[in-house]
């Protein structure tokens, strides 16, 4: 599928001037100083900041029920830009994201207009990761960065945007759990990351069924510490596949908040709205002033604020 995606991307950009310009801008960002690593060179967890002014609409998107009801869904075919075409994949469509965060950035919405929810969709997400080997396939929860929480969708980006996600040297600790074991049908192991500013889960699985079971165990545990709310727990999920080991590596990142206290456009505030890309270590800034002011201390404070704290994380582990 990767070759097909490359051809599809080139075809879309040749016919869509606005998207072509945005992709040129993001590719330049990785070489012209608009992406800067701000963490210590010895740090296992890389924190970077990225200036992309075409992401302003996404960062400032209003996702409350009234705002969603008042606008047309931009992921439904009837409301898409005239230059945007699609490729069918199972019960989804593959679209080029016209406001990219990487040299390849896809949005993969369901063909049906239905709420953003991960339940029952893990096998599809895993299959996408296999099909798009070498890319990061991710899911923004409806209250964790999805600008279209009313329409189920995944996204996928090339690896330069998510360096931590492809860093196999990240320190991690195995979590002892009855579901963490090796079987004839493939192993599944559960870890916590020990290098990031906030705690999250890493799952290594060769079996999609066991992967889905593990992720849904985490979802249930998160619900339990949130008084078993009927809403989907706040989280971001990212997956990648390696055909040599046949492993699907999944990050499940529990969240405490959608946006940090500093979010806003007034003096002293910053337009930083963490979604999966930010939680994987690349802080996206749509204003030059925010990009220039953001330092490592502030970046870590933002990530800690919107991530789950260590005490709550330990409670989740206790519920698994």
mmCIF file of C-alpha atoms in Angstrom:
data_model
loop_
_atom_site.group_PDB
_atom_site.id
_atom_site.type_symbol
_atom_site.label_atom_id
_atom_site.label_comp_id
_atom_site.label_asym_id
_atom_site.label_seq_id
_atom_site.Cartn_x
_atom_site.Cartn_y
_atom_site.Cartn_z
ATOM 1 C CA UNK A 1 0.000 0.000 0.000
ATOM 2 C CA UNK A 2 2.918 2.409 0.682
ATOM 3 C CA UNK A 3 3.716 2.756 -3.022
ATOM 4 C CA UNK A 4 0.052 3.394 -3.750
ATOM 5 C CA UNK A 5 -0.028 6.070 -1.036
ATOM 6 C CA UNK A 6 3.002 7.820 -2.515
ATOM 7 C CA UNK A 7 1.364 7.878 -5.938
ATOM 8 C CA UNK A 8 -1.931 9.026 -4.443
ATOM 9 C CA UNK A 9 -0.219 11.843 -2.535
ATOM 10 C CA UNK A 10 1.615 13.055 -5.633
ATOM 11 C CA UNK A 11 -1.588 12.945 -7.658
ATOM 12 C CA UNK A 12 -3.517 14.932 -5.054
ATOM 13 C CA UNK A 13 -0.848 17.590 -4.671
ATOM 14 C CA UNK A 14 -0.505 18.094 -8.410
ATOM 15 C CA UNK A 15 -4.244 18.923 -8.582
ATOM 16 C CA UNK A 16 -4.647 20.812 -5.291
ATOM 17 C CA UNK A 17 -2.527 23.999 -5.043
ATOM 18 C CA UNK A 18 -3.398 24.827 -1.425
ATOM 19 C CA UNK A 19 -2.490 21.339 -0.161
ATOM 20 C CA UNK A 20 0.663 21.326 -2.296
ATOM 21 C CA UNK A 21 1.795 24.595 -0.728
ATOM 22 C CA UNK A 22 1.120 23.292 2.788
ATOM 23 C CA UNK A 23 3.070 20.086 2.151
ATOM 24 C CA UNK A 24 5.998 22.107 0.804
ATOM 25 C CA UNK A 25 5.851 24.244 3.939
ATOM 26 C CA UNK A 26 5.887 21.274 6.317
ATOM 27 C CA UNK A 27 8.734 19.586 4.446
ATOM 28 C CA UNK A 28 10.743 22.792 4.646
ATOM 29 C CA UNK A 29 9.999 23.052 8.368
ATOM 30 C CA UNK A 30 12.237 20.074 9.089
ATOM 31 C CA UNK A 31 15.252 21.764 7.462
ATOM 32 C CA UNK A 32 14.797 25.532 7.874
ATOM 33 C CA UNK A 33 14.733 25.873 11.672
ATOM 34 C CA UNK A 34 10.959 25.680 12.092
ATOM 35 C CA UNK A 35 11.428 22.382 13.894
ATOM 36 C CA UNK A 36 13.794 22.486 16.844
ATOM 37 C CA UNK A 37 14.712 19.822 19.394
ATOM 38 C CA UNK A 38 14.575 21.495 22.786
ATOM 39 C CA UNK A 39 15.415 18.553 25.070
ATOM 40 C CA UNK A 40 18.878 17.728 26.341
ATOM 41 C CA UNK A 41 20.956 15.737 23.887
ATOM 42 C CA UNK A 42 21.393 12.980 26.481
ATOM 43 C CA UNK A 43 17.666 12.624 27.115
ATOM 44 C CA UNK A 44 16.069 9.356 26.026
ATOM 45 C CA UNK A 45 12.802 11.216 25.401
ATOM 46 C CA UNK A 46 13.131 13.795 22.628
ATOM 47 C CA UNK A 47 11.030 16.940 22.963
ATOM 48 C CA UNK A 48 10.762 19.169 19.893
ATOM 49 C CA UNK A 49 8.736 22.177 18.805
ATOM 50 C CA UNK A 50 7.332 22.679 15.313
ATOM 51 C CA UNK A 51 6.069 25.916 13.787
ATOM 52 C CA UNK A 52 3.285 25.376 11.221
ATOM 53 C CA UNK A 53 0.884 28.279 10.815
ATOM 54 C CA UNK A 54 -1.514 26.294 8.629
ATOM 55 C CA UNK A 55 -2.508 24.265 11.714
ATOM 56 C CA UNK A 56 -4.251 27.240 13.366
ATOM 57 C CA UNK A 57 -7.793 26.076 12.468
ATOM 58 C CA UNK A 58 -7.215 22.632 13.951
ATOM 59 C CA UNK A 59 -5.569 23.952 17.114
ATOM 60 C CA UNK A 60 -8.388 26.435 17.743
ATOM 61 C CA UNK A 61 -11.240 24.125 16.687
ATOM 62 C CA UNK A 62 -14.330 24.300 18.896
ATOM 63 C CA UNK A 63 -15.406 20.765 19.746
ATOM 64 C CA UNK A 64 -18.287 21.401 22.142
ATOM 65 C CA UNK A 65 -21.653 19.882 21.206
ATOM 66 C CA UNK A 66 -23.204 23.185 20.122
ATOM 67 C CA UNK A 67 -20.298 24.082 17.823
ATOM 68 C CA UNK A 68 -20.245 20.608 16.274
ATOM 69 C CA UNK A 69 -24.000 20.742 15.646
ATOM 70 C CA UNK A 70 -23.691 24.159 13.988
ATOM 71 C CA UNK A 71 -21.164 23.151 11.326
ATOM 72 C CA UNK A 72 -21.133 20.657 8.476
ATOM 73 C CA UNK A 73 -18.901 17.624 8.925
ATOM 74 C CA UNK A 74 -15.797 18.192 6.819
ATOM 75 C CA UNK A 75 -15.038 14.449 6.706
ATOM 76 C CA UNK A 76 -18.298 13.553 4.961
ATOM 77 C CA UNK A 77 -17.939 13.368 1.143
ATOM 78 C CA UNK A 78 -20.562 16.041 0.411
ATOM 79 C CA UNK A 79 -18.661 18.643 2.451
ATOM 80 C CA UNK A 80 -15.066 18.000 1.384
ATOM 81 C CA UNK A 81 -13.004 20.463 -0.698
ATOM 82 C CA UNK A 82 -13.570 20.135 -4.436
ATOM 83 C CA UNK A 83 -9.959 19.086 -5.079
ATOM 84 C CA UNK A 84 -9.966 16.316 -2.463
ATOM 85 C CA UNK A 85 -10.403 12.760 -3.714
ATOM 86 C CA UNK A 86 -10.143 9.485 -1.810
ATOM 87 C CA UNK A 87 -9.074 5.856 -1.905
ATOM 88 C CA UNK A 88 -11.382 3.217 -0.458
ATOM 89 C CA UNK A 89 -9.969 0.906 2.228
ATOM 90 C CA UNK A 90 -12.410 -1.523 3.846
ATOM 91 C CA UNK A 91 -15.155 0.594 5.456
ATOM 92 C CA UNK A 92 -12.970 3.698 5.404
ATOM 93 C CA UNK A 93 -11.635 6.231 2.935
ATOM 94 C CA UNK A 94 -8.027 7.367 2.762
ATOM 95 C CA UNK A 95 -7.642 11.120 2.334
ATOM 96 C CA UNK A 96 -4.632 13.385 2.077
ATOM 97 C CA UNK A 97 -4.698 15.754 5.050
ATOM 98 C CA UNK A 98 -4.408 19.227 3.468
ATOM 99 C CA UNK A 99 -2.973 20.689 6.697
ATOM 100 C CA UNK A 100 -0.100 18.252 7.243
ATOM 101 C CA UNK A 101 2.275 17.719 10.143
ATOM 102 C CA UNK A 102 4.669 15.496 8.196
ATOM 103 C CA UNK A 103 5.850 14.856 4.647
ATOM 104 C CA UNK A 104 3.081 12.255 4.429
ATOM 105 C CA UNK A 105 -0.081 12.862 6.446
ATOM 106 C CA UNK A 106 -3.278 10.895 5.908
ATOM 107 C CA UNK A 107 -6.746 11.101 7.421
ATOM 108 C CA UNK A 108 -8.754 7.862 7.317
ATOM 109 C CA UNK A 109 -12.450 8.465 8.100
ATOM 110 C CA UNK A 110 -15.174 5.851 8.300
ATOM 111 C CA UNK A 111 -17.480 5.818 5.278
ATOM 112 C CA UNK A 112 -20.311 6.213 7.792
ATOM 113 C CA UNK A 113 -20.833 9.351 9.839
ATOM 114 C CA UNK A 114 -20.541 7.999 13.405
ATOM 115 C CA UNK A 115 -19.015 9.196 16.662
ATOM 116 C CA UNK A 116 -15.289 9.031 17.320
ATOM 117 C CA UNK A 117 -14.926 5.909 19.472
ATOM 118 C CA UNK A 118 -12.219 3.264 19.628
ATOM 119 C CA UNK A 119 -14.466 0.436 20.824
ATOM 120 C CA UNK A 120 -14.667 -2.256 18.153
ATOM 121 C CA UNK A 121 -12.120 -0.439 15.964
ATOM 122 C CA UNK A 122 -8.815 -1.798 17.263
ATOM 123 C CA UNK A 123 -8.625 -4.558 14.581
ATOM 124 C CA UNK A 124 -9.093 -1.919 11.868
ATOM 125 C CA UNK A 125 -6.424 0.318 13.385
ATOM 126 C CA UNK A 126 -4.000 -2.612 13.644
ATOM 127 C CA UNK A 127 -4.688 -3.622 10.039
ATOM 128 C CA UNK A 128 -3.959 -0.049 8.957
ATOM 129 C CA UNK A 129 -0.650 -0.117 10.846
ATOM 130 C CA UNK A 130 0.291 -3.312 9.009
ATOM 131 C CA UNK A 131 -0.731 -1.873 5.628
ATOM 132 C CA UNK A 132 1.124 1.380 6.351
ATOM 133 C CA UNK A 133 4.300 -0.179 7.742
ATOM 134 C CA UNK A 134 6.864 2.506 8.503
ATOM 135 C CA UNK A 135 4.223 5.087 9.407
ATOM 136 C CA UNK A 136 2.572 6.004 12.703
ATOM 137 C CA UNK A 137 -1.170 5.344 12.700
ATOM 138 C CA UNK A 138 -2.926 7.249 15.461
ATOM 139 C CA UNK A 139 -6.267 7.929 17.095
ATOM 140 C CA UNK A 140 -7.204 11.180 18.822
ATOM 141 C CA UNK A 141 -9.938 10.645 21.387
ATOM 142 C CA UNK A 142 -13.068 12.809 21.024
ATOM 143 C CA UNK A 143 -11.873 14.989 23.916
ATOM 144 C CA UNK A 144 -8.150 14.701 23.189
ATOM 145 C CA UNK A 145 -7.443 16.525 19.978
ATOM 146 C CA UNK A 146 -9.964 15.202 17.453
ATOM 147 C CA UNK A 147 -11.252 18.248 15.547
ATOM 148 C CA UNK A 148 -14.064 16.060 14.151
ATOM 149 C CA UNK A 149 -15.264 14.117 17.219
ATOM 150 C CA UNK A 150 -18.557 13.497 15.423
ATOM 151 C CA UNK A 151 -16.972 11.410 12.635
ATOM 152 C CA UNK A 152 -14.826 8.341 13.371
ATOM 153 C CA UNK A 153 -11.364 8.638 11.850
ATOM 154 C CA UNK A 154 -7.743 7.668 12.213
ATOM 155 C CA UNK A 155 -4.681 9.525 10.985
ATOM 156 C CA UNK A 156 -1.236 8.429 9.829
ATOM 157 C CA UNK A 157 2.027 10.345 9.542
ATOM 158 C CA UNK A 158 5.535 9.578 8.359
ATOM 159 C CA UNK A 159 8.024 8.946 11.102
ATOM 160 C CA UNK A 160 9.920 12.276 11.151
ATOM 161 C CA UNK A 161 7.030 13.885 13.065
ATOM 162 C CA UNK A 162 7.071 11.333 15.892
ATOM 163 C CA UNK A 163 10.687 10.489 16.710
ATOM 164 C CA UNK A 164 9.924 9.098 20.179
ATOM 165 C CA UNK A 165 7.426 6.649 18.766
ATOM 166 C CA UNK A 166 10.132 5.002 16.661
ATOM 167 C CA UNK A 167 12.753 5.073 19.415
ATOM 168 C CA UNK A 168 13.171 1.445 20.486
ATOM 169 C CA UNK A 169 15.734 2.536 23.072
ATOM 170 C CA UNK A 170 13.120 4.280 25.241
ATOM 171 C CA UNK A 171 13.434 3.005 28.825
ATOM 172 C CA UNK A 172 10.388 0.993 29.852
ATOM 173 C CA UNK A 173 9.282 -1.233 32.688
ATOM 174 C CA UNK A 174 7.266 -4.392 32.156
ATOM 175 C CA UNK A 175 3.963 -4.430 34.011
ATOM 176 C CA UNK A 176 3.214 -7.796 35.560
ATOM 177 C CA UNK A 177 -0.288 -8.751 34.486
ATOM 178 C CA UNK A 178 -2.067 -12.065 33.814
ATOM 179 C CA UNK A 179 -2.661 -10.907 30.232
ATOM 180 C CA UNK A 180 1.049 -10.297 29.651
ATOM 181 C CA UNK A 181 2.454 -13.551 28.388
ATOM 182 C CA UNK A 182 3.699 -15.530 25.409
ATOM 183 C CA UNK A 183 1.455 -18.039 23.650
ATOM 184 C CA UNK A 184 1.657 -20.129 20.513
ATOM 185 C CA UNK A 185 -0.477 -17.545 18.719
ATOM 186 C CA UNK A 186 1.931 -14.727 19.505
ATOM 187 C CA UNK A 187 3.132 -12.734 22.482
ATOM 188 C CA UNK A 188 1.658 -9.650 24.059
ATOM 189 C CA UNK A 189 3.617 -7.616 26.603
ATOM 190 C CA UNK A 190 2.612 -4.537 28.549
ATOM 191 C CA UNK A 191 5.048 -1.860 29.675
ATOM 192 C CA UNK A 192 5.036 1.634 31.107
ATOM 193 C CA UNK A 193 7.375 4.296 29.771
ATOM 194 C CA UNK A 194 9.846 5.673 32.300
ATOM 195 C CA UNK A 195 11.443 8.491 30.290
ATOM 196 C CA UNK A 196 8.557 10.768 29.273
ATOM 197 C CA UNK A 197 7.183 13.755 31.249
ATOM 198 C CA UNK A 198 3.953 11.754 31.837
ATOM 199 C CA UNK A 199 3.222 8.024 32.201
ATOM 200 C CA UNK A 200 1.740 5.908 29.416
ATOM 201 C CA UNK A 201 1.434 2.296 28.302
ATOM 202 C CA UNK A 202 3.429 0.486 25.636
ATOM 203 C CA UNK A 203 2.005 -2.760 24.269
ATOM 204 C CA UNK A 204 3.953 -5.167 22.067
ATOM 205 C CA UNK A 205 1.709 -7.738 20.409
ATOM 206 C CA UNK A 206 1.838 -10.231 17.577
ATOM 207 C CA UNK A 207 -1.812 -11.147 17.869
ATOM 208 C CA UNK A 208 -4.512 -8.568 17.084
ATOM 209 C CA UNK A 209 -7.115 -10.266 19.277
ATOM 210 C CA UNK A 210 -4.818 -10.121 22.308
ATOM 211 C CA UNK A 211 -3.895 -6.548 21.454
ATOM 212 C CA UNK A 212 -7.551 -5.548 21.391
ATOM 213 C CA UNK A 213 -8.140 -7.344 24.702
ATOM 214 C CA UNK A 214 -5.263 -5.501 26.337
ATOM 215 C CA UNK A 215 -6.293 -2.069 25.051
ATOM 216 C CA UNK A 216 -9.888 -2.573 26.157
ATOM 217 C CA UNK A 217 -8.650 -3.682 29.598
ATOM 218 C CA UNK A 218 -6.863 -0.339 29.851
ATOM 219 C CA UNK A 219 -10.006 1.479 28.664
ATOM 220 C CA UNK A 220 -12.076 -0.303 31.332
ATOM 221 C CA UNK A 221 -9.498 0.516 34.016
ATOM 222 C CA UNK A 222 -9.526 4.178 32.985
ATOM 223 C CA UNK A 223 -13.314 4.200 33.174
ATOM 224 C CA UNK A 224 -13.147 2.694 36.643
ATOM 225 C CA UNK A 225 -10.959 5.476 38.023
ATOM 226 C CA UNK A 226 -13.233 8.040 36.350
ATOM 227 C CA UNK A 227 -16.283 6.739 38.253
ATOM 228 C CA UNK A 228 -17.183 4.526 35.269
ATOM 229 C CA UNK A 229 -18.386 7.420 33.142
ATOM 230 C CA UNK A 230 -20.246 6.346 30.010
ATOM 231 C CA UNK A 231 -17.999 8.591 27.959
ATOM 232 C CA UNK A 232 -14.874 7.147 26.388
ATOM 233 C CA UNK A 233 -11.919 7.797 28.711
ATOM 234 C CA UNK A 234 -9.587 10.538 27.562
ATOM 235 C CA UNK A 235 -6.671 9.017 25.642
ATOM 236 C CA UNK A 236 -4.557 9.043 22.528
ATOM 237 C CA UNK A 237 -3.438 5.832 20.794
ATOM 238 C CA UNK A 238 -0.615 5.276 18.296
ATOM 239 C CA UNK A 239 0.445 2.100 16.455
ATOM 240 C CA UNK A 240 3.260 0.936 14.210
ATOM 241 C CA UNK A 241 4.147 -2.408 12.677
ATOM 242 C CA UNK A 242 7.435 -4.181 12.058
ATOM 243 C CA UNK A 243 7.261 -7.057 9.586
ATOM 244 C CA UNK A 244 10.585 -8.559 10.719
ATOM 245 C CA UNK A 245 9.431 -9.164 14.286
ATOM 246 C CA UNK A 246 5.729 -9.237 13.321
ATOM 247 C CA UNK A 247 5.173 -6.898 16.276
ATOM 248 C CA UNK A 248 2.549 -4.202 16.493
ATOM 249 C CA UNK A 249 3.837 -1.621 18.967
ATOM 250 C CA UNK A 250 1.081 0.477 20.527
ATOM 251 C CA UNK A 251 1.274 3.514 22.780
ATOM 252 C CA UNK A 252 -1.852 4.116 24.869
ATOM 253 C CA UNK A 253 -1.600 7.583 26.407
ATOM 254 C CA UNK A 254 -4.178 8.326 29.133
ATOM 255 C CA UNK A 255 -5.146 11.981 29.399
ATOM 256 C CA UNK A 256 -6.346 14.193 32.229
ATOM 257 C CA UNK A 257 -7.242 17.300 30.205
ATOM 258 C CA UNK A 258 -7.914 18.412 26.659
ATOM 259 C CA UNK A 259 -6.006 21.706 26.826
ATOM 260 C CA UNK A 260 -3.552 23.225 29.328
ATOM 261 C CA UNK A 261 -4.296 26.255 31.482
ATOM 262 C CA UNK A 262 -2.046 28.402 29.296
ATOM 263 C CA UNK A 263 -4.192 27.758 26.200
ATOM 264 C CA UNK A 264 -5.536 30.933 24.608
ATOM 265 C CA UNK A 265 -4.756 33.936 22.445
ATOM 266 C CA UNK A 266 -4.318 36.601 25.124
ATOM 267 C CA UNK A 267 -0.972 38.016 26.233
ATOM 268 C CA UNK A 268 1.045 35.366 28.056
ATOM 269 C CA UNK A 269 -1.085 32.525 26.723
ATOM 270 C CA UNK A 270 -0.135 29.973 24.066
ATOM 271 C CA UNK A 271 -2.090 28.287 21.285
ATOM 272 C CA UNK A 272 -0.916 24.785 22.162
ATOM 273 C CA UNK A 273 -3.598 22.086 22.113
ATOM 274 C CA UNK A 274 -2.049 18.641 22.672
ATOM 275 C CA UNK A 275 -3.204 15.713 20.547
ATOM 276 C CA UNK A 276 -1.291 12.538 19.714
ATOM 277 C CA UNK A 277 1.578 14.277 17.909
ATOM 278 C CA UNK A 278 2.227 16.524 20.909
ATOM 279 C CA UNK A 279 1.957 13.642 23.362
ATOM 280 C CA UNK A 280 4.607 11.850 21.301
ATOM 281 C CA UNK A 281 6.973 14.762 21.879
ATOM 282 C CA UNK A 282 6.488 17.276 19.044
ATOM 283 C CA UNK A 283 4.751 20.432 20.275
ATOM 284 C CA UNK A 284 2.962 22.071 17.345
ATOM 285 C CA UNK A 285 2.827 25.885 17.378
ATOM 286 C CA UNK A 286 0.719 27.864 14.921
ATOM 287 C CA UNK A 287 2.029 31.269 16.036
ATOM 288 C CA UNK A 288 5.653 32.356 15.692
ATOM 289 C CA UNK A 289 5.603 34.010 19.118
ATOM 290 C CA UNK A 290 4.532 30.750 20.798
ATOM 291 C CA UNK A 291 7.266 28.852 18.932
ATOM 292 C CA UNK A 292 9.929 31.356 19.964
ATOM 293 C CA UNK A 293 8.815 31.410 23.636
ATOM 294 C CA UNK A 294 8.337 27.675 24.132
ATOM 295 C CA UNK A 295 11.194 26.141 26.113
ATOM 296 C CA UNK A 296 11.723 22.673 27.541
ATOM 297 C CA UNK A 297 10.404 23.553 30.993
ATOM 298 C CA UNK A 298 7.146 24.952 29.581
ATOM 299 C CA UNK A 299 6.751 22.054 27.145
ATOM 300 C CA UNK A 300 7.150 19.489 29.926
ATOM 301 C CA UNK A 301 4.748 21.420 32.154
ATOM 302 C CA UNK A 302 2.107 21.380 29.417
ATOM 303 C CA UNK A 303 2.530 17.648 28.774
ATOM 304 C CA UNK A 304 2.424 16.791 32.480
ATOM 305 C CA UNK A 305 -0.689 18.912 32.933
ATOM 306 C CA UNK A 306 -2.711 17.214 30.182
ATOM 307 C CA UNK A 307 -1.322 13.720 30.804
ATOM 308 C CA UNK A 308 -2.398 11.456 33.643
ATOM 309 C CA UNK A 309 -0.376 11.939 36.817
ATOM 310 C CA UNK A 310 1.663 9.087 38.285
ATOM 311 C CA UNK A 311 -0.709 8.426 41.191
ATOM 312 C CA UNK A 312 -3.712 8.056 38.858
ATOM 313 C CA UNK A 313 -1.630 5.929 36.501
ATOM 314 C CA UNK A 314 -0.806 3.542 39.352
ATOM 315 C CA UNK A 315 -4.547 3.296 40.089
ATOM 316 C CA UNK A 316 -5.147 2.290 36.464
ATOM 317 C CA UNK A 317 -2.480 -0.425 36.718
ATOM 318 C CA UNK A 318 -4.167 -1.663 39.882
ATOM 319 C CA UNK A 319 -7.453 -2.086 37.979
ATOM 320 C CA UNK A 320 -5.972 -4.156 35.128
#
